[in-house]
Amino acid sequence: MSSSNVPVDTFNWDNLIAGSFPRSTTRVQLASGQGVLSRGTALGAAKLTIGAAVAGTHAGTETFTAAPTLLAGAKAGVYHLACTTTGGAGVGVFSVIDPKGIRLQDALWGVAYADQIGFTIGTGSATAGDTYTITVTDASTGTAVQQIDQGNNGGVATLTAASTLTGAVVGNYEIVCTAVAGGVGTYSVTDPDGNALAAATQAVAYSTELSFTIGGGAPIVGDSFIVVVTPAVVSYVVCNQAHVDGSQTLVYILADDKVDTTAAIMAAVYETGKFNGAAVTFGGTDTWANHVNDKATILFRGDVVPDQRAFNV
């Protein structure tokens, strides 16, 4: 059935697709806990996460009474905090340097901080020279340990957990026992490009590109582990311009329908195409007009109301 008031760039039966702009699809991971998402939901990449404050030099007794949070303008990398002065009762003033080396406004003891990141330092007593780091991680450019494989394993040493650090590259890291003294193994560590990294010692935390600790009993020379590193997985959530983790920018439009996100799940999405703005669902109070310039390969038609159809099937 045709309709005289439907423009030449006709809509498909479910009112989502508009026009003949090329469409392509891919599959991505949807974050858990979003309920059931319908076809046409706009998605953004929840790629930024913030870690806990890690003390460096720390002679004082001050603590973080509000854990770090992401705010608008947060940058991936390491934020450096240092107590520059103290007043009565150990009330400190902390300098804050962002990952680009730019000094932000100072943080005051007992006052909520809100410049790119949020936190509160309070209780206890600060000492000049106390330092902290706060790391914001970007999963879209990051890496993750996918699995740990056993190579040769004549001994009883174990490696059960590992994570990536700054500088980690995608591929297989080879960890090989080169010597054993007093039941404790020394291991060579070779990155995926064949570069020899710092040696690892059993029962001592390792922290060059990878973080791990080899445990268990005595190994045998030649025993080995393989740590498989892959690109980190980015989770996608409903796009909302109020977000600060990257998902404020439209990246995909959900192609599957009625996707249950009780657990994280893979789903089909449109990465290019022309869509009826009135049929796309955003988070908060957003509409297609808020995101018309987010991605050059996702276009919108906004001049057709949702109940107009070119045909029925």
Coordinates of C-alpha atoms in Angstrom, one line a residue:
M1 CA 0.0 0.0 0.0
S2 CA 1.4 3.4 -1.0
S3 CA 1.0 6.7 0.8
S4 CA 0.9 10.0 -1.1
N5 CA 2.6 11.9 1.8
V6 CA 5.7 9.7 2.0
P7 CA 8.7 11.3 0.4
V8 CA 10.6 9.8 -2.5
D9 CA 13.2 8.6 0.0
T10 CA 10.8 6.0 1.3
F11 CA 10.9 4.3 4.7
N12 CA 10.9 0.5 5.1
W13 CA 8.2 -1.4 6.8
D14 CA 9.4 -0.9 10.3
N15 CA 9.9 2.8 9.7
L16 CA 13.6 2.9 10.6
I17 CA 15.4 2.9 7.3
A18 CA 15.2 6.0 5.2
G19 CA 16.6 6.3 1.7
S20 CA 19.2 4.4 -0.3
F21 CA 22.4 5.5 1.5
P22 CA 24.6 2.4 1.7
R23 CA 24.0 0.3 4.9
S24 CA 26.6 -1.9 6.5
T25 CA 26.4 -3.9 9.6
T26 CA 28.8 -5.4 12.2
R27 CA 28.5 -7.0 15.6
V28 CA 29.4 -5.4 18.9
Q29 CA 29.1 -6.1 22.6
L30 CA 26.3 -4.4 24.5
A31 CA 26.9 -3.7 28.1
S32 CA 24.8 -5.5 30.7
G33 CA 22.1 -4.1 32.8
Q34 CA 20.3 -2.0 30.1
G35 CA 17.1 -4.0 30.0
V36 CA 15.6 -5.1 26.7
L37 CA 16.8 -2.8 23.8
S38 CA 14.7 -2.4 20.7
R39 CA 15.8 -2.2 17.1
G40 CA 16.7 1.4 16.2
T41 CA 18.3 2.2 19.6
A42 CA 21.2 4.6 19.2
L43 CA 24.5 3.3 20.7
G44 CA 27.6 5.0 22.0
A45 CA 30.9 3.5 23.1
A46 CA 31.3 3.3 26.9
K47 CA 35.1 3.4 26.5
L48 CA 36.4 5.4 29.4
T49 CA 36.8 4.0 32.9
I50 CA 38.5 5.5 35.9
G51 CA 40.5 3.6 38.5
A52 CA 41.0 4.2 42.2
A53 CA 43.5 6.7 43.5
V54 CA 46.9 5.0 44.0
A55 CA 49.2 6.5 46.6
G56 CA 52.8 7.3 45.7
T57 CA 54.8 9.2 48.3
H58 CA 52.4 9.2 51.2
A59 CA 53.6 10.3 54.6
G60 CA 50.3 11.8 55.6
T61 CA 47.1 10.1 56.8
E62 CA 44.6 11.8 54.4
T63 CA 42.2 9.5 52.5
F64 CA 39.8 9.8 49.6
T65 CA 36.4 10.1 51.1
A66 CA 34.8 10.2 47.6
A67 CA 36.3 7.8 45.0
P68 CA 37.4 9.2 41.6
T69 CA 34.7 9.6 39.0
L70 CA 34.6 10.6 35.3
L71 CA 33.4 14.1 34.5
A72 CA 32.9 16.0 31.2
G73 CA 36.3 16.5 29.5
A74 CA 38.0 13.5 31.1
K75 CA 41.1 12.4 29.2
A76 CA 42.6 8.9 28.9
G77 CA 45.9 8.6 30.8
V78 CA 47.3 9.3 34.2
Y79 CA 46.3 12.2 36.4
H80 CA 49.0 13.2 38.9
L81 CA 48.2 14.8 42.3
A82 CA 50.7 16.2 44.7
C83 CA 50.2 18.0 48.0
T84 CA 51.9 21.4 47.6
T85 CA 51.0 23.1 50.9
T86 CA 49.3 22.3 54.2
G87 CA 47.4 24.5 56.6
G88 CA 46.1 24.0 60.1
A89 CA 45.0 20.5 61.1
G90 CA 46.8 19.0 58.1
V91 CA 44.4 20.5 55.5
G92 CA 46.3 20.2 52.2
V93 CA 46.2 21.8 48.8
F94 CA 46.9 19.4 46.0
S95 CA 48.1 20.2 42.5
V96 CA 46.3 18.2 39.7
I97 CA 48.1 17.6 36.4
D98 CA 46.1 16.0 33.6
P99 CA 47.4 13.3 31.2
K100 CA 48.4 16.0 28.7
G101 CA 50.6 17.7 31.3
I102 CA 48.2 20.6 31.8
R103 CA 47.8 21.8 35.4
L104 CA 44.2 22.0 36.3
Q105 CA 42.6 23.8 39.3
D106 CA 44.0 22.8 42.6
A107 CA 42.2 20.3 44.8
L108 CA 41.4 21.4 48.4
W109 CA 41.2 19.0 51.4
G110 CA 37.6 18.3 52.3
V111 CA 36.2 20.0 49.1
A112 CA 34.6 18.1 46.3
Y113 CA 36.9 18.3 43.2
A114 CA 35.2 18.7 39.8
D115 CA 37.6 19.4 36.9
Q116 CA 37.7 16.5 34.3
I117 CA 37.5 14.1 37.1
G118 CA 35.7 14.2 40.5
F119 CA 36.9 13.1 43.9
T120 CA 37.2 14.3 47.5
I121 CA 40.2 14.1 49.8
G122 CA 39.3 14.4 53.4
T123 CA 39.8 13.0 56.9
G124 CA 43.3 12.5 58.3
S125 CA 46.1 14.9 57.9
A126 CA 47.9 15.7 54.6
T127 CA 51.7 16.2 54.4
A128 CA 53.4 18.3 51.8
G129 CA 54.8 16.0 49.1
D130 CA 52.1 13.4 49.3
T131 CA 51.3 12.1 45.8
Y132 CA 48.6 10.1 44.1
T133 CA 47.9 8.9 40.6
I134 CA 44.5 8.3 39.1
T135 CA 44.3 6.5 35.8
V136 CA 41.6 6.9 33.1
T137 CA 41.6 4.0 30.7
D138 CA 40.3 4.1 27.1
A139 CA 39.2 0.6 26.1
S140 CA 39.0 1.6 22.4
T141 CA 42.8 2.0 22.3
G142 CA 43.6 -0.5 25.0
T143 CA 44.5 -4.1 25.3
A144 CA 43.4 -7.0 27.5
V145 CA 44.7 -10.4 28.5
Q146 CA 42.5 -13.0 26.7
Q147 CA 44.0 -16.1 28.1
I148 CA 47.0 -17.7 29.6
D149 CA 48.3 -21.0 28.0
Q150 CA 50.7 -23.6 29.5
G151 CA 53.7 -24.3 27.4
N152 CA 56.2 -26.8 28.8
N153 CA 55.2 -27.6 32.3
G154 CA 57.5 -30.2 33.9
G155 CA 57.5 -28.3 37.2
V156 CA 54.7 -27.1 39.4
A157 CA 54.9 -23.3 39.1
T158 CA 51.7 -21.6 38.2
L159 CA 50.5 -18.4 36.4
T160 CA 46.8 -18.0 36.7
A161 CA 46.1 -14.3 36.2
A162 CA 47.6 -11.4 34.3
S163 CA 46.6 -7.9 33.1
T164 CA 48.1 -5.5 30.6
L165 CA 50.0 -2.3 31.5
T166 CA 51.1 0.7 29.5
G167 CA 53.0 -0.4 26.5
A168 CA 51.4 -3.8 26.1
V169 CA 51.0 -4.9 22.5
V170 CA 48.7 -7.4 20.9
G171 CA 50.0 -10.9 20.4
N172 CA 51.6 -13.7 22.5
Y173 CA 54.0 -13.0 25.3
E174 CA 56.3 -15.9 26.0
I175 CA 57.5 -16.4 29.6
V176 CA 60.2 -19.1 29.9
C177 CA 62.1 -20.4 33.0
T178 CA 65.8 -19.9 32.5
A179 CA 67.1 -20.7 35.9
V180 CA 66.1 -22.2 39.2
A181 CA 67.7 -21.5 42.6
G182 CA 66.4 -22.7 45.9
G183 CA 63.2 -23.7 44.2
V184 CA 62.5 -20.2 42.8
G185 CA 62.4 -19.7 39.1
T186 CA 63.8 -16.9 37.0
Y187 CA 62.0 -16.3 33.7
S188 CA 62.7 -14.5 30.5
V189 CA 59.8 -12.5 29.1
T190 CA 59.6 -11.9 25.3
D191 CA 56.9 -9.6 23.8
P192 CA 55.0 -10.4 20.6
D193 CA 57.5 -8.4 18.5
G194 CA 60.4 -10.6 19.8
N195 CA 61.8 -8.0 22.2
A196 CA 63.3 -9.2 25.4
L197 CA 61.7 -7.5 28.4
A198 CA 62.8 -7.4 32.0
A199 CA 63.3 -10.8 33.6
A200 CA 60.6 -12.1 36.0
T201 CA 61.2 -13.7 39.3
Q202 CA 58.8 -16.3 40.8
A203 CA 56.7 -14.9 43.7
V204 CA 57.7 -11.3 42.8
A205 CA 55.1 -9.0 41.1
Y206 CA 56.0 -8.3 37.5
S207 CA 55.2 -4.9 36.0
T208 CA 56.7 -4.4 32.5
E209 CA 53.9 -4.2 29.9
L210 CA 52.2 -7.0 31.8
S211 CA 51.3 -7.4 35.4
F212 CA 51.5 -10.9 36.8
T213 CA 53.0 -13.0 39.6
I214 CA 54.2 -16.5 39.1
G215 CA 53.2 -18.7 42.0
G216 CA 53.2 -22.4 42.9
G217 CA 56.1 -24.7 43.6
A218 CA 59.5 -25.1 41.9
P219 CA 59.6 -25.0 38.1
I220 CA 62.0 -26.7 35.8
V221 CA 64.3 -24.8 33.4
G222 CA 62.4 -24.6 30.1
D223 CA 58.9 -24.4 31.7
S224 CA 56.9 -21.8 30.0
F225 CA 53.7 -19.8 29.9
I226 CA 52.1 -17.9 27.0
V227 CA 50.0 -14.8 27.8
V228 CA 47.7 -13.9 24.9
V229 CA 46.9 -10.2 24.6
T230 CA 44.1 -8.9 22.4
P231 CA 42.5 -5.5 21.8
A232 CA 40.3 -4.6 24.7
V233 CA 36.5 -5.1 24.2
V234 CA 34.5 -1.9 24.1
S235 CA 31.0 -2.2 25.4
Y236 CA 28.2 -0.1 23.9
V237 CA 25.3 1.6 25.7
V238 CA 22.3 3.7 24.8
C239 CA 23.7 7.0 23.5
N240 CA 23.0 10.0 25.7
Q241 CA 24.7 13.4 25.5
A242 CA 24.7 13.6 29.3
H243 CA 27.3 10.8 29.5
V244 CA 31.0 11.5 30.0
D245 CA 32.5 8.0 29.2
G246 CA 32.4 8.4 25.4
S247 CA 28.9 7.1 24.9
Q248 CA 27.6 10.7 24.5
T249 CA 28.6 10.3 20.8
L250 CA 26.6 8.2 18.4
V251 CA 28.5 5.3 16.9
Y252 CA 26.0 2.6 15.9
I253 CA 22.2 2.0 15.6
L254 CA 20.9 -1.4 16.8
A255 CA 19.8 -3.6 14.0
D256 CA 18.6 -6.5 16.1
D257 CA 15.3 -6.3 18.0
K258 CA 14.4 -7.1 21.6
V259 CA 17.9 -7.7 22.8
D260 CA 18.0 -8.7 26.4
T261 CA 21.1 -7.2 28.1
T262 CA 20.7 -8.9 31.5
A263 CA 24.2 -10.0 30.7
A264 CA 26.6 -8.5 28.2
I265 CA 25.7 -9.8 24.8
M266 CA 26.8 -9.5 21.1
A267 CA 24.3 -7.9 18.8
A268 CA 24.1 -6.7 15.1
V269 CA 24.3 -3.0 14.6
Y270 CA 24.2 -0.6 11.6
E271 CA 27.5 1.2 11.2
T272 CA 26.3 3.2 8.1
G273 CA 23.0 4.1 6.7
K274 CA 20.2 6.7 6.5
F275 CA 17.6 6.5 9.2
N276 CA 14.2 8.0 10.2
G277 CA 15.2 10.3 13.1
A278 CA 11.7 9.9 14.6
A279 CA 12.2 6.1 14.8
V280 CA 15.6 6.1 16.5
T281 CA 15.7 5.8 20.3
F282 CA 18.2 7.8 22.3
G283 CA 18.9 8.1 26.0
G284 CA 17.7 10.9 28.3
T285 CA 16.0 13.7 26.4
D286 CA 18.2 13.4 23.3
T287 CA 16.7 13.4 19.8
W288 CA 18.3 12.7 16.4
A289 CA 18.9 16.5 16.1
N290 CA 21.4 16.3 19.0
H291 CA 23.5 13.8 17.1
V292 CA 23.2 14.7 13.5
N293 CA 26.9 15.5 13.2
D294 CA 28.3 12.7 15.3
K295 CA 29.2 10.3 12.5
A296 CA 29.5 11.1 8.8
T297 CA 28.2 7.6 7.8
I298 CA 25.0 7.8 9.8
L299 CA 22.5 10.2 8.3
F300 CA 19.0 11.1 9.4
R301 CA 15.7 12.1 7.9
G302 CA 13.7 14.1 10.3
D303 CA 10.7 15.2 8.3
V304 CA 8.5 12.1 8.5
V305 CA 6.3 11.2 11.5
P306 CA 6.7 7.7 13.0
D307 CA 3.4 6.2 11.7
Q308 CA 4.0 6.9 8.0
R309 CA 5.0 3.8 6.0
A310 CA 5.9 3.3 2.3
F311 CA 4.5 -0.3 2.4
N312 CA 3.4 -3.1 4.6
V313 CA 4.6 -6.7 4.7

